């Protein structure tokens, strides 16, 4: 590693120990300026000998102004309570057993937050500190995550308020004036309460799904799934709810490979994609179920997966929006919804080892295609 700045090399055994790491770094061809995070190194005297380009960008301090200066002056950090960080931690005179400082939020001059971690390098346990290596990271990525979480909470809270207000209003009215309503009026109000309760349940399920997807804890319970029959059930439900039967076209290409997947989660994927086509699309909603090559890299063999394509004849999705379709809060229209459905769909497909894409259908509308590998349970594959 090429380190900016100069220092007097130690003699004898210490010189050999100090030079060995540099030789290894040089062999790897590492340059501090190529590192994505800020790197600041102070020598045994506490003076800065390395201040890479990322550190200069994060701190807005030129490397030339930092090199050779005491660490606490080149990098004046304060904790969130306004205490000077290097005086508080005392890396050179503090506890001899301390070898690092875990990452934490600190403040640069001007109040800008930065994530800082430090390593105390000693030639031997309990020996004096030979150098202090400081890593700096911008907090912008973390702030984006925090904003996303805050937006998620605000969105879900907003979506929950409406059905809960309706449920509370109708139940309070029925309890207070039960005898004044006819049976038909009571039935209408109770049906509304039931529908709003279902909406609340779906919103809570979406929130749980997102938390599991983000944490990598979405579980899949694989069973044999007849994907053609599953699509047929969804179409029949829409027809029973009043949609014309000729609005749907189901085409199943056989023979299909035996698909092992979580039937409840596959139903969730199909429900979301077909609902989007019905609500936001127009014309005929076409669902094609076909055998396909596996979406997994390095897996050979034809018909090792099943693909499902849902398309409509509506206006479609603008080209500039297609790369955002599977992100949180994306909405294809102003017809309400949380904008979380397709984000969850992508998470479910990917946890099955599959892929999902969006494009333009032959009829001009939106076309969603997801592909799932056969993926039999391990105990059956042995």
Short mmCIF file of C-alpha atoms in Angstrom, two decimals:
data_model
loop_
_atom_site.label_atom_id
_atom_site.label_comp_id
_atom_site.label_asym_id
_atom_site.label_seq_id
_atom_site.Cartn_x
_atom_site.Cartn_y
_atom_site.Cartn_z
CA UNK A 1 0.00 0.00 0.00
CA UNK A 2 1.43 3.33 -1.00
CA UNK A 3 1.21 5.60 2.05
CA UNK A 4 1.46 9.34 1.61
CA UNK A 5 3.86 11.17 3.87
CA UNK A 6 7.27 10.32 5.26
CA UNK A 7 8.56 8.99 8.56
CA UNK A 8 11.83 7.73 9.95
CA UNK A 9 12.11 3.95 9.55
CA UNK A 10 12.85 1.96 12.71
CA UNK A 11 16.04 -0.06 12.83
CA UNK A 12 16.80 -3.77 13.22
CA UNK A 13 13.96 -6.19 13.90
CA UNK A 14 11.37 -3.38 14.12
CA UNK A 15 12.35 -2.21 10.63
CA UNK A 16 11.78 -5.65 9.19
CA UNK A 17 8.39 -5.96 10.91
CA UNK A 18 7.31 -2.53 9.73
CA UNK A 19 8.40 -3.12 6.16
CA UNK A 20 6.80 -6.58 5.76
CA UNK A 21 3.17 -5.40 5.58
CA UNK A 22 4.11 -2.73 3.05
CA UNK A 23 5.72 -5.38 0.85
CA UNK A 24 2.60 -7.50 0.99
CA UNK A 25 0.39 -4.54 0.13
CA UNK A 26 2.66 -3.56 -2.74
CA UNK A 27 2.46 -7.09 -4.12
CA UNK A 28 -1.32 -6.80 -4.10
CA UNK A 29 -1.12 -3.49 -5.93
CA UNK A 30 -3.32 -1.67 -3.41
CA UNK A 31 -3.60 2.09 -3.52
CA UNK A 32 -5.43 3.86 -0.67
CA UNK A 33 -7.07 6.18 -3.18
CA UNK A 34 -8.78 3.18 -4.78
CA UNK A 35 -10.58 2.26 -1.56
CA UNK A 36 -14.31 3.06 -1.46
CA UNK A 37 -14.17 4.19 2.20
CA UNK A 38 -12.13 6.94 3.76
CA UNK A 39 -8.78 5.81 5.20
CA UNK A 40 -6.76 7.88 7.64
CA UNK A 41 -3.56 6.50 9.21
CA UNK A 42 -1.61 8.14 12.01
CA UNK A 43 1.89 7.01 13.03
CA UNK A 44 3.29 6.29 16.48
CA UNK A 45 3.61 10.03 17.13
CA UNK A 46 -0.04 10.64 16.28
CA UNK A 47 0.69 12.43 13.00
CA UNK A 48 -1.26 11.66 9.84
CA UNK A 49 0.76 9.69 7.27
CA UNK A 50 -2.12 8.60 5.02
CA UNK A 51 -5.24 10.52 4.00
CA UNK A 52 -6.84 8.94 0.95
CA UNK A 53 -9.12 10.47 -1.68
CA UNK A 54 -12.32 9.12 -0.09
CA UNK A 55 -11.35 10.67 3.27
CA UNK A 56 -10.75 13.99 1.52
CA UNK A 57 -14.15 13.76 -0.18
CA UNK A 58 -16.01 12.85 3.02
CA UNK A 59 -14.33 15.43 5.26
CA UNK A 60 -13.86 18.19 2.63
CA UNK A 61 -10.23 18.46 3.78
CA UNK A 62 -7.41 18.29 1.24
CA UNK A 63 -4.91 15.48 1.77
CA UNK A 64 -2.04 17.99 1.56
CA UNK A 65 -3.56 19.93 4.47
CA UNK A 66 -3.99 16.81 6.62
CA UNK A 67 -0.67 15.01 6.07
CA UNK A 68 1.84 15.58 8.86
CA UNK A 69 -0.68 17.18 11.20
CA UNK A 70 -1.73 15.66 14.55
CA UNK A 71 -4.65 13.29 14.11
CA UNK A 72 -7.01 15.26 16.35
CA UNK A 73 -6.42 18.41 14.27
CA UNK A 74 -6.52 16.81 10.84
CA UNK A 75 -9.68 14.92 11.77
CA UNK A 76 -11.49 16.90 14.50
CA UNK A 77 -14.37 14.64 15.46
CA UNK A 78 -17.05 15.10 18.13
CA UNK A 79 -19.61 12.68 19.45
CA UNK A 80 -23.33 13.45 19.32
CA UNK A 81 -23.08 15.12 22.74
CA UNK A 82 -20.41 17.57 21.57
CA UNK A 83 -17.41 15.91 23.27
CA UNK A 84 -14.09 15.84 21.42
CA UNK A 85 -13.64 12.29 20.27
CA UNK A 86 -9.86 11.86 20.36
CA UNK A 87 -9.62 13.33 23.86
CA UNK A 88 -12.43 11.05 24.97
CA UNK A 89 -10.94 7.84 23.54
CA UNK A 90 -7.22 8.68 23.98
CA UNK A 91 -5.90 6.03 21.55
CA UNK A 92 -2.21 6.48 22.47
CA UNK A 93 -2.51 6.83 26.22
CA UNK A 94 -5.64 4.84 26.98
CA UNK A 95 -6.10 1.23 28.00
CA UNK A 96 -3.31 -0.99 26.69
CA UNK A 97 -5.74 -3.85 26.02
CA UNK A 98 -7.86 -1.77 23.64
CA UNK A 99 -7.36 -2.68 19.99
CA UNK A 100 -10.23 -0.91 18.23
CA UNK A 101 -13.19 1.44 18.34
CA UNK A 102 -16.42 0.01 16.91
CA UNK A 103 -18.25 1.93 14.21
CA UNK A 104 -20.37 4.82 15.44
CA UNK A 105 -21.87 8.11 14.30
CA UNK A 106 -19.61 11.10 14.90
CA UNK A 107 -19.72 14.72 13.78
CA UNK A 108 -17.32 16.60 11.54
CA UNK A 109 -16.95 20.38 11.83
CA UNK A 110 -20.17 21.92 10.60
CA UNK A 111 -22.30 19.13 12.07
CA UNK A 112 -22.05 16.64 9.22
CA UNK A 113 -22.43 13.03 10.40
CA UNK A 114 -19.92 10.36 9.43
CA UNK A 115 -19.52 6.70 10.40
CA UNK A 116 -16.15 6.14 12.07
CA UNK A 117 -14.31 3.02 13.20
CA UNK A 118 -10.69 2.75 14.32
CA UNK A 119 -8.03 0.10 14.77
CA UNK A 120 -5.08 0.45 17.16
CA UNK A 121 -2.06 -1.35 15.73
CA UNK A 122 0.48 -2.67 18.28
CA UNK A 123 3.64 -4.67 17.61
CA UNK A 124 2.82 -6.90 20.56
CA UNK A 125 -0.11 -7.32 22.97
CA UNK A 126 -0.20 -4.53 25.58
CA UNK A 127 2.60 -2.73 23.73
CA UNK A 128 2.49 0.92 22.68
CA UNK A 129 0.32 1.93 19.74
CA UNK A 130 2.39 1.91 16.53
CA UNK A 131 -0.33 3.39 14.35
CA UNK A 132 -4.01 4.27 14.38
CA UNK A 133 -6.04 3.25 11.33
CA UNK A 134 -9.32 5.12 10.93
CA UNK A 135 -12.11 4.16 8.52
CA UNK A 136 -14.64 6.80 7.45
CA UNK A 137 -17.96 6.14 5.74
CA UNK A 138 -20.57 8.55 4.50
CA UNK A 139 -23.95 8.21 6.23
CA UNK A 140 -25.96 8.96 3.07
CA UNK A 141 -26.72 5.28 2.35
CA UNK A 142 -27.89 4.73 5.93
CA UNK A 143 -30.00 7.88 5.76
CA UNK A 144 -31.64 6.64 2.56
CA UNK A 145 -32.49 3.39 4.35
CA UNK A 146 -33.88 5.29 7.32
CA UNK A 147 -35.95 7.51 5.00
CA UNK A 148 -37.25 4.40 3.26
CA UNK A 149 -38.29 2.87 6.58
CA UNK A 150 -39.94 6.12 7.65
CA UNK A 151 -41.79 6.29 4.34
CA UNK A 152 -42.91 2.68 4.75
CA UNK A 153 -44.30 3.42 8.21
CA UNK A 154 -46.06 6.57 7.00
CA UNK A 155 -47.56 4.77 3.99
CA UNK A 156 -48.84 1.82 5.98
CA UNK A 157 -50.19 4.11 8.72
CA UNK A 158 -52.04 6.14 6.09
CA UNK A 159 -53.47 3.03 4.45
CA UNK A 160 -54.54 1.59 7.81
CA UNK A 161 -56.31 4.76 8.93
CA UNK A 162 -59.08 4.60 6.33
CA UNK A 163 -60.34 1.03 6.93
CA UNK A 164 -59.96 1.32 10.69
CA UNK A 165 -61.97 4.56 10.69
CA UNK A 166 -64.68 2.79 8.68
CA UNK A 167 -64.70 -0.25 11.00
CA UNK A 168 -64.90 1.94 14.08
CA UNK A 169 -67.64 4.13 12.61
CA UNK A 170 -69.90 1.28 11.51
CA UNK A 171 -69.47 -0.79 14.67
CA UNK A 172 -70.13 2.23 16.90
CA UNK A 173 -73.24 3.10 14.87
CA UNK A 174 -74.58 -0.44 15.00
CA UNK A 175 -74.00 -0.73 18.73
CA UNK A 176 -75.69 2.59 19.45
CA UNK A 177 -78.64 2.30 17.05
CA UNK A 178 -79.07 -1.41 16.33
CA UNK A 179 -82.86 -1.38 16.51
CA UNK A 180 -83.23 1.51 14.05
CA UNK A 181 -81.73 -0.33 11.09
CA UNK A 182 -83.32 -2.89 8.83
CA UNK A 183 -81.73 -6.27 8.29
CA UNK A 184 -80.53 -5.21 4.84
CA UNK A 185 -78.86 -2.11 6.27
CA UNK A 186 -77.19 -4.14 9.01
CA UNK A 187 -75.95 -6.66 6.45
CA UNK A 188 -74.50 -3.88 4.26
CA UNK A 189 -72.66 -2.31 7.19
CA UNK A 190 -71.31 -5.66 8.40
CA UNK A 191 -70.16 -6.56 4.89
CA UNK A 192 -68.31 -3.24 4.74
CA UNK A 193 -66.70 -3.94 8.12
CA UNK A 194 -65.70 -7.42 6.91
CA UNK A 195 -64.13 -6.04 3.70
CA UNK A 196 -62.22 -3.36 5.62
CA UNK A 197 -60.99 -5.95 8.13
CA UNK A 198 -59.68 -8.01 5.20
CA UNK A 199 -57.89 -4.91 3.90
CA UNK A 200 -56.22 -4.35 7.27
CA UNK A 201 -55.16 -8.00 7.35
CA UNK A 202 -53.60 -7.71 3.89
CA UNK A 203 -51.71 -4.56 4.86
CA UNK A 204 -50.30 -6.21 7.97
CA UNK A 205 -49.32 -9.27 5.91
CA UNK A 206 -47.53 -6.99 3.40
CA UNK A 207 -45.65 -5.28 6.21
CA UNK A 208 -44.55 -8.62 7.66
CA UNK A 209 -43.50 -9.87 4.23
CA UNK A 210 -41.37 -6.77 3.62
CA UNK A 211 -39.64 -7.08 6.98
CA UNK A 212 -38.84 -10.74 6.28
CA UNK A 213 -37.62 -10.01 2.75
CA UNK A 214 -35.37 -7.18 3.97
CA UNK A 215 -34.00 -9.39 6.75
CA UNK A 216 -33.53 -12.40 4.45
CA UNK A 217 -35.88 -14.49 6.60
CA UNK A 218 -38.71 -15.17 4.17
CA UNK A 219 -39.42 -18.88 4.54
CA UNK A 220 -40.48 -21.18 1.71
CA UNK A 221 -42.42 -24.40 2.43
CA UNK A 222 -42.18 -26.34 -0.81
CA UNK A 223 -45.00 -28.59 -1.99
CA UNK A 224 -46.06 -29.83 -5.43
CA UNK A 225 -47.86 -26.94 -7.17
CA UNK A 226 -50.15 -27.22 -10.20
CA UNK A 227 -49.50 -23.73 -11.53
CA UNK A 228 -52.13 -24.01 -14.30
CA UNK A 229 -54.84 -24.95 -11.78
CA UNK A 230 -53.72 -22.11 -9.48
CA UNK A 231 -54.14 -19.58 -12.31
CA UNK A 232 -57.57 -21.05 -13.15
CA UNK A 233 -58.75 -20.52 -9.56
CA UNK A 234 -57.79 -16.84 -9.71
CA UNK A 235 -59.62 -16.37 -13.00
CA UNK A 236 -62.75 -18.09 -11.65
CA UNK A 237 -62.68 -15.80 -8.60
CA UNK A 238 -62.63 -12.71 -10.84
CA UNK A 239 -65.45 -14.08 -12.98
CA UNK A 240 -67.51 -14.82 -9.85
CA UNK A 241 -66.88 -11.23 -8.72
CA UNK A 242 -68.38 -9.86 -11.93
CA UNK A 243 -65.55 -9.72 -14.47
CA UNK A 244 -66.57 -11.07 -17.92
CA UNK A 245 -65.16 -14.52 -18.59
CA UNK A 246 -63.94 -13.53 -22.05
CA UNK A 247 -61.60 -10.94 -20.54
CA UNK A 248 -59.21 -13.74 -19.53
CA UNK A 249 -57.20 -16.05 -21.76
CA UNK A 250 -55.26 -18.90 -20.14
CA UNK A 251 -52.81 -20.89 -22.24
CA UNK A 252 -50.94 -23.80 -20.68
CA UNK A 253 -48.23 -25.54 -22.65
CA UNK A 254 -47.80 -29.15 -21.59
CA UNK A 255 -46.04 -31.16 -20.40
CA UNK A 256 -44.93 -28.91 -17.56
CA UNK A 257 -42.12 -29.94 -15.20
CA UNK A 258 -43.11 -30.93 -11.67
CA UNK A 259 -42.94 -27.67 -9.76
CA UNK A 260 -42.15 -27.61 -6.06
CA UNK A 261 -42.89 -24.26 -4.45
CA UNK A 262 -44.76 -22.62 -1.59
CA UNK A 263 -48.38 -22.67 -2.81
CA UNK A 264 -49.51 -19.77 -0.62
CA UNK A 265 -46.70 -17.53 -1.81
CA UNK A 266 -47.19 -18.48 -5.45
CA UNK A 267 -50.89 -17.62 -5.02
CA UNK A 268 -49.76 -14.24 -3.65
CA UNK A 269 -47.59 -13.64 -6.73
CA UNK A 270 -50.38 -14.65 -9.14
CA UNK A 271 -52.97 -12.59 -7.27
CA UNK A 272 -50.84 -9.46 -7.43
CA UNK A 273 -49.90 -9.77 -11.10
CA UNK A 274 -53.41 -10.62 -12.29
CA UNK A 275 -54.96 -7.90 -10.12
CA UNK A 276 -52.53 -5.35 -11.60
CA UNK A 277 -53.49 -6.43 -15.13
CA UNK A 278 -57.21 -6.22 -14.35
CA UNK A 279 -57.07 -2.93 -12.47
CA UNK A 280 -54.45 -0.98 -14.41
CA UNK A 281 -54.59 -2.68 -17.79
CA UNK A 282 -57.30 -3.01 -20.43
CA UNK A 283 -58.61 -5.50 -22.93
CA UNK A 284 -57.82 -9.21 -22.60
CA UNK A 285 -55.63 -10.39 -19.75
CA UNK A 286 -53.52 -13.26 -21.10
CA UNK A 287 -51.73 -15.73 -18.85
CA UNK A 288 -49.24 -18.11 -20.50
CA UNK A 289 -47.80 -21.02 -18.54
CA UNK A 290 -44.89 -22.70 -20.30
CA UNK A 291 -41.92 -24.97 -19.58
CA UNK A 292 -38.64 -23.08 -19.57
CA UNK A 293 -34.91 -23.38 -19.04
CA UNK A 294 -33.73 -22.95 -15.47
CA UNK A 295 -33.05 -19.34 -14.41
CA UNK A 296 -30.15 -20.52 -12.25
CA UNK A 297 -26.65 -19.98 -13.50
CA UNK A 298 -24.74 -23.16 -14.27
CA UNK A 299 -27.83 -25.36 -14.30
CA UNK A 300 -28.22 -27.22 -17.56
CA UNK A 301 -31.18 -28.99 -19.05
CA UNK A 302 -34.22 -27.84 -20.95
CA UNK A 303 -37.62 -27.52 -19.29
CA UNK A 304 -36.00 -27.37 -15.83
CA UNK A 305 -38.34 -24.53 -14.83
CA UNK A 306 -41.80 -23.11 -15.34
CA UNK A 307 -42.50 -19.62 -16.66
CA UNK A 308 -45.70 -17.64 -16.16
CA UNK A 309 -46.38 -14.56 -18.28
CA UNK A 310 -49.20 -12.14 -17.42
CA UNK A 311 -49.94 -9.49 -20.06
CA UNK A 312 -52.70 -7.04 -20.90
CA UNK A 313 -53.68 -4.67 -23.70
CA UNK A 314 -53.63 -1.43 -21.75
CA UNK A 315 -51.31 1.57 -22.04
CA UNK A 316 -48.41 -0.38 -20.54
CA UNK A 317 -45.56 0.93 -18.41
CA UNK A 318 -43.44 3.84 -19.67
CA UNK A 319 -39.94 2.81 -20.65
CA UNK A 320 -38.36 5.20 -18.15
CA UNK A 321 -40.34 3.61 -15.29
CA UNK A 322 -39.54 -0.03 -15.98
CA UNK A 323 -36.37 -0.04 -13.87
CA UNK A 324 -38.40 1.16 -10.85
CA UNK A 325 -41.35 -1.22 -11.10
CA UNK A 326 -40.07 -3.64 -8.44
CA UNK A 327 -38.98 -0.96 -5.97
CA UNK A 328 -40.93 0.10 -2.91
CA UNK A 329 -43.81 2.53 -3.34
CA UNK A 330 -43.86 2.39 -7.14
CA UNK A 331 -47.39 2.95 -8.40
CA UNK A 332 -48.40 2.50 -12.01
CA UNK A 333 -51.38 4.81 -11.65
CA UNK A 334 -53.15 7.06 -9.17
CA UNK A 335 -55.70 4.42 -8.24
CA UNK A 336 -54.45 3.95 -4.70
CA UNK A 337 -52.59 1.05 -3.15
CA UNK A 338 -49.42 1.00 -1.10
CA UNK A 339 -47.04 0.45 -4.01
CA UNK A 340 -45.52 -2.50 -2.12
CA UNK A 341 -47.06 -5.41 -4.03
CA UNK A 342 -44.49 -5.80 -6.81
CA UNK A 343 -41.61 -5.36 -4.37
CA UNK A 344 -43.02 -8.32 -2.41
CA UNK A 345 -43.62 -10.31 -5.61
CA UNK A 346 -39.96 -9.92 -6.59
CA UNK A 347 -38.84 -10.99 -3.12
CA UNK A 348 -41.05 -14.11 -3.21
CA UNK A 349 -39.87 -15.12 -6.69
CA UNK A 350 -36.22 -14.63 -5.81
CA UNK A 351 -36.44 -16.57 -2.54
CA UNK A 352 -37.67 -19.48 -4.70
CA UNK A 353 -34.50 -19.11 -6.79
CA UNK A 354 -36.43 -17.61 -9.70
CA UNK A 355 -36.39 -14.42 -11.73
CA UNK A 356 -39.02 -11.86 -12.71
CA UNK A 357 -38.96 -9.29 -15.52
CA UNK A 358 -41.24 -6.60 -16.90
CA UNK A 359 -41.62 -5.48 -20.49
CA UNK A 360 -44.09 -4.49 -23.18
CA UNK A 361 -46.68 -7.03 -24.31
CA UNK A 362 -47.34 -7.72 -28.02
CA UNK A 363 -50.68 -5.95 -27.61
CA UNK A 364 -48.99 -2.85 -26.19
CA UNK A 365 -49.75 -3.38 -22.50
CA UNK A 366 -47.57 -4.46 -19.60
CA UNK A 367 -46.04 -7.93 -19.57
CA UNK A 368 -44.74 -9.55 -16.38
CA UNK A 369 -42.88 -12.86 -16.64
CA UNK A 370 -41.59 -14.90 -13.74
CA UNK A 371 -39.66 -18.15 -13.97
CA UNK A 372 -39.38 -20.69 -11.16
CA UNK A 373 -36.91 -23.61 -11.10
CA UNK A 374 -38.22 -27.11 -10.41
CA UNK A 375 -36.36 -27.07 -7.06
CA UNK A 376 -37.59 -30.29 -5.43
CA UNK A 377 -36.88 -30.51 -1.69
CA UNK A 378 -33.42 -31.80 -0.83
CA UNK A 379 -34.71 -35.03 0.71
CA UNK A 380 -36.35 -35.97 -2.63
CA UNK A 381 -33.30 -35.05 -4.69
CA UNK A 382 -31.07 -37.57 -2.88
#
